[in-house]
PDB file of C-alpha atoms in Angstrom:
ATOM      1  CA  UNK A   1       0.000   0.000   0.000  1.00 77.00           C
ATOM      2  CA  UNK A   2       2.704   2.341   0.689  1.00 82.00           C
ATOM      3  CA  UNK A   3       4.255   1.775  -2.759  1.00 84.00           C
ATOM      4  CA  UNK A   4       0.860   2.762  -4.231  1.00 85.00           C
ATOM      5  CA  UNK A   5       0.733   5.802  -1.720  1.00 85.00           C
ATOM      6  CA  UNK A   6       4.189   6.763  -3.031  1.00 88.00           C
ATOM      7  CA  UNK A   7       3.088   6.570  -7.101  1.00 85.00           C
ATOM      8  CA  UNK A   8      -0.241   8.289  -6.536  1.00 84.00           C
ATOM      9  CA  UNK A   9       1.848  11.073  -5.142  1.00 87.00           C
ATOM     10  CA  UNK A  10       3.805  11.208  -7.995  1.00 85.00           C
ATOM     11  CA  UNK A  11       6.956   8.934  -7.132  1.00 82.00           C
ATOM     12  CA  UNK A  12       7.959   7.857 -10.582  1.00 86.00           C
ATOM     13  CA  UNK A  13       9.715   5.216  -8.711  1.00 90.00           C
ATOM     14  CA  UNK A  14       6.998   3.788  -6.946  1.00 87.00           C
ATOM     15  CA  UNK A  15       5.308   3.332 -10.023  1.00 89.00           C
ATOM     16  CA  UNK A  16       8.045   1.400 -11.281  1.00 90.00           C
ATOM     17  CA  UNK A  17       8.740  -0.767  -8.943  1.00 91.00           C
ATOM     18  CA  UNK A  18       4.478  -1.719  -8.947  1.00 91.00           C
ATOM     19  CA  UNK A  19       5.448  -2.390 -12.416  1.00 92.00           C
ATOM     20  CA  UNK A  20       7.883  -4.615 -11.659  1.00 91.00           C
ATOM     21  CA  UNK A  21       6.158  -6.281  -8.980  1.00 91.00           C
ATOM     22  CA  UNK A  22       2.763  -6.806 -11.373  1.00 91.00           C
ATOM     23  CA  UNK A  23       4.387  -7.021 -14.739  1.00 91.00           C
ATOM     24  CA  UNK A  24       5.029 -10.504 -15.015  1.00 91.00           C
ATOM     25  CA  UNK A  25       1.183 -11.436 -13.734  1.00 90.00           C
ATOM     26  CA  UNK A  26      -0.716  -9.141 -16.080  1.00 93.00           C
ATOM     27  CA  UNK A  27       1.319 -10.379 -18.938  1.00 93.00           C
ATOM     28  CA  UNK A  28       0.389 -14.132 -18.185  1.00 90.00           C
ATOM     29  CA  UNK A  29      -3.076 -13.189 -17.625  1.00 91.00           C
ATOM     30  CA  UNK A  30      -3.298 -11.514 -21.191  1.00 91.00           C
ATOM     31  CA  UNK A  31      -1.182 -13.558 -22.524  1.00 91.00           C
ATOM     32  CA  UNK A  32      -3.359 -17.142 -21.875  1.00 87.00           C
ATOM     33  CA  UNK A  33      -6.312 -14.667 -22.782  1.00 86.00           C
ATOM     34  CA  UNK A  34      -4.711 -13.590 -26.515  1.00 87.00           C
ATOM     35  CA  UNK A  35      -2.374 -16.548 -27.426  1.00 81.00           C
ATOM     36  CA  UNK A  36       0.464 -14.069 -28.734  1.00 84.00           C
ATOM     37  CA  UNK A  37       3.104 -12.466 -27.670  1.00 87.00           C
ATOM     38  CA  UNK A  38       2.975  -8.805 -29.127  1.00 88.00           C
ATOM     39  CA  UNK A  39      -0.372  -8.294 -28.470  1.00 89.00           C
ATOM     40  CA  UNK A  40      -0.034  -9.224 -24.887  1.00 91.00           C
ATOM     41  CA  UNK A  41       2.963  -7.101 -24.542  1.00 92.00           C
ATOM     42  CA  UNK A  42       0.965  -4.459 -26.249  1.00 92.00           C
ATOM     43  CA  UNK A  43      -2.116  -4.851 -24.048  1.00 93.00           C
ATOM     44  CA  UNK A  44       0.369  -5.484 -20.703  1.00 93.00           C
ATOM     45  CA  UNK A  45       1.700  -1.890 -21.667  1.00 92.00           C
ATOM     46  CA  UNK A  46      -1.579  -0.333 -22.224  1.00 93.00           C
ATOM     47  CA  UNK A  47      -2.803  -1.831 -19.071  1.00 93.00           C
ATOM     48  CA  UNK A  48      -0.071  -0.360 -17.161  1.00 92.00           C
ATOM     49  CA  UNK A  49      -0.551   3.188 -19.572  1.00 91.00           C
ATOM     50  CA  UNK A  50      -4.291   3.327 -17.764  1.00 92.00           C
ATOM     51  CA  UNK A  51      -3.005   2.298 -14.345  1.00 90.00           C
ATOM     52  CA  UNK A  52      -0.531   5.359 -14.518  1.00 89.00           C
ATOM     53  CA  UNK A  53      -3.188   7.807 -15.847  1.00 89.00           C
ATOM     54  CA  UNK A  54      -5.427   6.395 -12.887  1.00 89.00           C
ATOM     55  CA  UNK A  55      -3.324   5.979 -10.099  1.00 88.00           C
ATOM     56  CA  UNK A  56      -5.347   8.622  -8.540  1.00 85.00           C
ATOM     57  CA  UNK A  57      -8.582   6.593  -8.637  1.00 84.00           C
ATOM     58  CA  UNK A  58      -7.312   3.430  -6.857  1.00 83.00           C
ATOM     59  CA  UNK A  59      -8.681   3.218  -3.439  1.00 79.00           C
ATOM     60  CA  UNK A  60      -7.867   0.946  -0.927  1.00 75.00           C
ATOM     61  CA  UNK A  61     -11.127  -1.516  -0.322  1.00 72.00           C
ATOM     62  CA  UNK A  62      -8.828  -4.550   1.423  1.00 69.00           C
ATOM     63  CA  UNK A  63      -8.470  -5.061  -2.596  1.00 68.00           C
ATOM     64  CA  UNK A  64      -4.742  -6.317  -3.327  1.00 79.00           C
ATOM     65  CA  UNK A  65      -3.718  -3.548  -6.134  1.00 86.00           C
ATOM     66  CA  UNK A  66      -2.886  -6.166  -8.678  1.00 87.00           C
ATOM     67  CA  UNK A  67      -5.936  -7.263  -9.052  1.00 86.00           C
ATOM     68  CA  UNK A  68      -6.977  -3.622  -9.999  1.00 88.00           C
ATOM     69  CA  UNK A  69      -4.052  -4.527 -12.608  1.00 91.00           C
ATOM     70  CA  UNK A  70      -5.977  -7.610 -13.535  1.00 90.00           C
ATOM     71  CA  UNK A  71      -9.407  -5.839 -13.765  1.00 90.00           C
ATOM     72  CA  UNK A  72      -8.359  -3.150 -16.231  1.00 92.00           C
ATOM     73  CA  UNK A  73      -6.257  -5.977 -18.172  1.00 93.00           C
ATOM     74  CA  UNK A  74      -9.132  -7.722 -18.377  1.00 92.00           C
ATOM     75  CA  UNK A  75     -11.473  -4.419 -20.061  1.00 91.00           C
ATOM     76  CA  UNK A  76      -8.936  -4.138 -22.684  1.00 91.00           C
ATOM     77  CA  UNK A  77      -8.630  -7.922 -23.848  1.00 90.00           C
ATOM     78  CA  UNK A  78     -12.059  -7.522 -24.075  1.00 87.00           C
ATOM     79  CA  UNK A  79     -12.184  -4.105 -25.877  1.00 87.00           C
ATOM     80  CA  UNK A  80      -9.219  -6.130 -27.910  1.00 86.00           C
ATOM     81  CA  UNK A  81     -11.617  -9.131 -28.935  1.00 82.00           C
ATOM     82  CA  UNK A  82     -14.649  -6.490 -29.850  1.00 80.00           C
ATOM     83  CA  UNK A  83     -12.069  -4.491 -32.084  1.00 74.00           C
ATOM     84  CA  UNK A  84     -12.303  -5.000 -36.024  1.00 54.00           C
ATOM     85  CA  UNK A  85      -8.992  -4.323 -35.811  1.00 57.00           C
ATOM     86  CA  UNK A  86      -8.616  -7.679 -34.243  1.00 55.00           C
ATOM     87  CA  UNK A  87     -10.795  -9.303 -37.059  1.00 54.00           C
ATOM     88  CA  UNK A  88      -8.420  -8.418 -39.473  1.00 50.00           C
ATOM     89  CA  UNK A  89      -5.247  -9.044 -37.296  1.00 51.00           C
ATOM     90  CA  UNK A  90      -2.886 -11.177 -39.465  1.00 50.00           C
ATOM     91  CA  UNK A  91      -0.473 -12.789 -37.068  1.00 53.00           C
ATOM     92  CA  UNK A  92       3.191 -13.941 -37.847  1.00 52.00           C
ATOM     93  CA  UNK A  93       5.953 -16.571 -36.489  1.00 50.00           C
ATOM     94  CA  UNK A  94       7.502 -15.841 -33.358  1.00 47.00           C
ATOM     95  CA  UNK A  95      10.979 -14.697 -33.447  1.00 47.00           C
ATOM     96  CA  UNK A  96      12.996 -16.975 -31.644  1.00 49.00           C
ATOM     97  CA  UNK A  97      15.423 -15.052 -28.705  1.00 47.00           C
ATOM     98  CA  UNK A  98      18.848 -15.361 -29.297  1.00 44.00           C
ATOM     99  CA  UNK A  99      19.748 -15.888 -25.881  1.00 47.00           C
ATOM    100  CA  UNK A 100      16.817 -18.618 -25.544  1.00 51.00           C
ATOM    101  CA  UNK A 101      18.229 -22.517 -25.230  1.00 53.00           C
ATOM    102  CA  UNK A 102      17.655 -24.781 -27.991  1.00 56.00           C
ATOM    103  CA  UNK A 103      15.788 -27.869 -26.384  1.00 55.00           C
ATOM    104  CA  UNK A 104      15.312 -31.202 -27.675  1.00 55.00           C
ATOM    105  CA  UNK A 105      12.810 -31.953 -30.369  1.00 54.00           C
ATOM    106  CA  UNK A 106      11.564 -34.747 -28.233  1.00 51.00           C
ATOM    107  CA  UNK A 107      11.191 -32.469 -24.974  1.00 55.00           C
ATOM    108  CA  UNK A 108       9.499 -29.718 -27.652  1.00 51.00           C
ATOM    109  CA  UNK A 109       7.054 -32.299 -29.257  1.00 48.00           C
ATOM    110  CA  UNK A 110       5.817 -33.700 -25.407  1.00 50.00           C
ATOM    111  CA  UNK A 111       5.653 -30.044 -23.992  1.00 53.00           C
ATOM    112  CA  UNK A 112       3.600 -28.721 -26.827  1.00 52.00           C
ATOM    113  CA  UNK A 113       1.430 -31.586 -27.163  1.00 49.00           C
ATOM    114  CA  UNK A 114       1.025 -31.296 -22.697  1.00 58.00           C
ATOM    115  CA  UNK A 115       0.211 -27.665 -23.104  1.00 65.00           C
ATOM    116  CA  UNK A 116      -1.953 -27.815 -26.268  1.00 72.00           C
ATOM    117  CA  UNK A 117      -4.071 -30.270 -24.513  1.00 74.00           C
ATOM    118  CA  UNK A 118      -4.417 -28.045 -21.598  1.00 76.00           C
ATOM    119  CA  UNK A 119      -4.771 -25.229 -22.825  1.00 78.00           C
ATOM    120  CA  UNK A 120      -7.280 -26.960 -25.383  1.00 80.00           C
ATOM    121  CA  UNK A 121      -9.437 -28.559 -22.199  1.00 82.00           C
ATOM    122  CA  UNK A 122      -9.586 -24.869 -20.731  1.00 83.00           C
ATOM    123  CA  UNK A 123     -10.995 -23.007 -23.761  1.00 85.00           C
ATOM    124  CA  UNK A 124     -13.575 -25.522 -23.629  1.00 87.00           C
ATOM    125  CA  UNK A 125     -14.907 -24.567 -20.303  1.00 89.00           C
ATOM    126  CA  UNK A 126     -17.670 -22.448 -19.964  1.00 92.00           C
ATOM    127  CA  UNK A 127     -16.657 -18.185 -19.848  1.00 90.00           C
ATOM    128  CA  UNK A 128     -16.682 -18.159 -15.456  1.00 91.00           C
ATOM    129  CA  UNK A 129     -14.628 -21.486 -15.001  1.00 90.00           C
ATOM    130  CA  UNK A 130     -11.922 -20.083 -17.348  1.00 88.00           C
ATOM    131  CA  UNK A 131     -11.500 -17.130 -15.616  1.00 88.00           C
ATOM    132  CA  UNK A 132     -11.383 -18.277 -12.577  1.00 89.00           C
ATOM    133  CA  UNK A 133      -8.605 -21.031 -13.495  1.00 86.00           C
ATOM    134  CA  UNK A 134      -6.577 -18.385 -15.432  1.00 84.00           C
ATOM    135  CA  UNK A 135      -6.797 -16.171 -12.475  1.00 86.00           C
ATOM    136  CA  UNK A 136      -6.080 -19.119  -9.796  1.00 85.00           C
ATOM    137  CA  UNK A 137      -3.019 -21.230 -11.318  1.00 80.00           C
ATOM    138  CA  UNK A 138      -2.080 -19.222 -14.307  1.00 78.00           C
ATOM    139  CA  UNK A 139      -2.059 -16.244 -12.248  1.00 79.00           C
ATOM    140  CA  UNK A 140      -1.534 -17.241  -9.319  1.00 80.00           C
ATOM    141  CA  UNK A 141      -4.428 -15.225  -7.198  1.00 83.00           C
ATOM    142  CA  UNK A 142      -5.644 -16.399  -4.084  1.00 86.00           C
ATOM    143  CA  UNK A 143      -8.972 -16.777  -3.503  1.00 88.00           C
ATOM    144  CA  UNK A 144      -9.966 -13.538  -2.333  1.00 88.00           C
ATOM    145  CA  UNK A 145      -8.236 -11.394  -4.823  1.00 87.00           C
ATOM    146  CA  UNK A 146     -10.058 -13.838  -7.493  1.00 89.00           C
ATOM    147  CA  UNK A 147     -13.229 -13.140  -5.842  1.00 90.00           C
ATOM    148  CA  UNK A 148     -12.636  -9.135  -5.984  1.00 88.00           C
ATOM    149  CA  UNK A 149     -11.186  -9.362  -9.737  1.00 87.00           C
ATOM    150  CA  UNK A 150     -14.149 -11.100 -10.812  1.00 90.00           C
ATOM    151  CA  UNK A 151     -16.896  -9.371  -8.555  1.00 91.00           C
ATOM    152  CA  UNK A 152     -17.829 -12.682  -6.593  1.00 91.00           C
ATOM    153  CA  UNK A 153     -17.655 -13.781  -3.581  1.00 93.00           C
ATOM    154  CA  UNK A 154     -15.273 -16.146  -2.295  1.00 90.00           C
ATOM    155  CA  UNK A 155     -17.320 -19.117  -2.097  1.00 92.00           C
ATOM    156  CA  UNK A 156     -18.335 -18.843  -5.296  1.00 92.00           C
ATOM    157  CA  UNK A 157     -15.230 -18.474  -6.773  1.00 91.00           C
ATOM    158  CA  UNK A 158     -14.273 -22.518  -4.692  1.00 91.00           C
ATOM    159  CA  UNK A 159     -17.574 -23.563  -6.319  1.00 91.00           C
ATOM    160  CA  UNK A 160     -16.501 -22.559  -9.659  1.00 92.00           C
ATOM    161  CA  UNK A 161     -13.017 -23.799  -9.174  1.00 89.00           C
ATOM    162  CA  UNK A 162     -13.848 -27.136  -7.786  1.00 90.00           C
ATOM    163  CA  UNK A 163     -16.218 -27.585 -10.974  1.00 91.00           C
ATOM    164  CA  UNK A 164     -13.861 -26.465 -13.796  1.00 88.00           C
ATOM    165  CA  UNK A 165     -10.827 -28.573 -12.030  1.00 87.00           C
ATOM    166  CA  UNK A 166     -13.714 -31.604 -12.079  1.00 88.00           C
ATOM    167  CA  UNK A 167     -14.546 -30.622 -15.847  1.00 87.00           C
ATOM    168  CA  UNK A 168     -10.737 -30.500 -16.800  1.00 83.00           C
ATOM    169  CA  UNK A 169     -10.161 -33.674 -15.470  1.00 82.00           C
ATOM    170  CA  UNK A 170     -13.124 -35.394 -17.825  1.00 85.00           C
ATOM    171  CA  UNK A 171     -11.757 -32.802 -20.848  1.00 83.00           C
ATOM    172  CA  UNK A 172      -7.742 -34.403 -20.680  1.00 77.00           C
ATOM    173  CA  UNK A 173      -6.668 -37.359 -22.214  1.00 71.00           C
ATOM    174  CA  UNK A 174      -5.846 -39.889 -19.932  1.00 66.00           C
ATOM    175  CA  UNK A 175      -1.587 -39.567 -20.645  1.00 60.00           C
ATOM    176  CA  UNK A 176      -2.204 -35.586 -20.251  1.00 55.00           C
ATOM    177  CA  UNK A 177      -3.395 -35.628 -16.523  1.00 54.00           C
TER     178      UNK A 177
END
């Protein structure tokens, strides 16, 4: 809280160090909600962009500030999806990093097949359930802060967790689980 004390009074600092502290969590979260990597660094900057023009706004409700992060990420992928713009998005290859470790074709083939399975089992939950398991293991939210980010209450968000992990389980192949 004091770091968001600090930026709302103008410490540049502060700000950045929220940023570094968030960063990493609002670019997972758009990035599991986008599937590519320049738009969610393009949306994880814009999110941030908003957060700095509304520091001012944030108030402190017992409400954990990244999930205020979350919440405005989570405006924007929408706004993103609504977009024509994203209609007529045609994406390209992803540049490999040069400092980024070749790994076996075997380990590549298993790990893509794992994660395409997963992340195949999650897009086929219903809207609620994949929000709450983004926000909950992708994310790595507690609970609570799920609950605020997505306007429920707490035991609604177990409910919905407890049926989406139940509904993943039936979704995976049996070697996937």
């Amino acid at each position: 809280m004091d770091l968001v004390e600090r930026a709302q009074a103008g410490e540049a600092e502060a700000f950045g160090r929220l940023y570094d502290q968030y960063s990493d969590t609002v670019y997972r979260y758009i990035y599991y909600r986008v599937g590519g990597r320049a738009t969610a660094e393009d949306l994880t900057s814009e999110t941030f962009l908003r957060a700095l023009r509304r520091i001012g706004t944030f108030t402190w409700q017992g409400r954990d500030f990244g999930a205020w992060l979350v919440t405005i990420a989570r405006n924007l992928v929408a706004d993103h999806f609504k977009s024509s713009r994203f209609r007529l998005e045609v994406t390209t290859g992803e540049m490999l990093d040069a400092n980024e470790v070749e790994r076996s074709p075997e380990e590549s083939v298993l790990e893509s097949l794992s994660n395409a399975a997963l992340l195949d089992a999650v897009r086929r939950l219903n809207p609620q359930q994949m929000e709450c398991v983004t926000l909950r293991f992708l994310q790595g939210l507690s609970v609570a802060e799920t609950a605020r980010a997505m306007g429920k209450n707490e035991g609604a968000i177990k409910t919905l967790q407890y049926r989406a992990v139940r509904t993943l389980a039936r979704l995976l192949p049996q070697d996937a689980r």
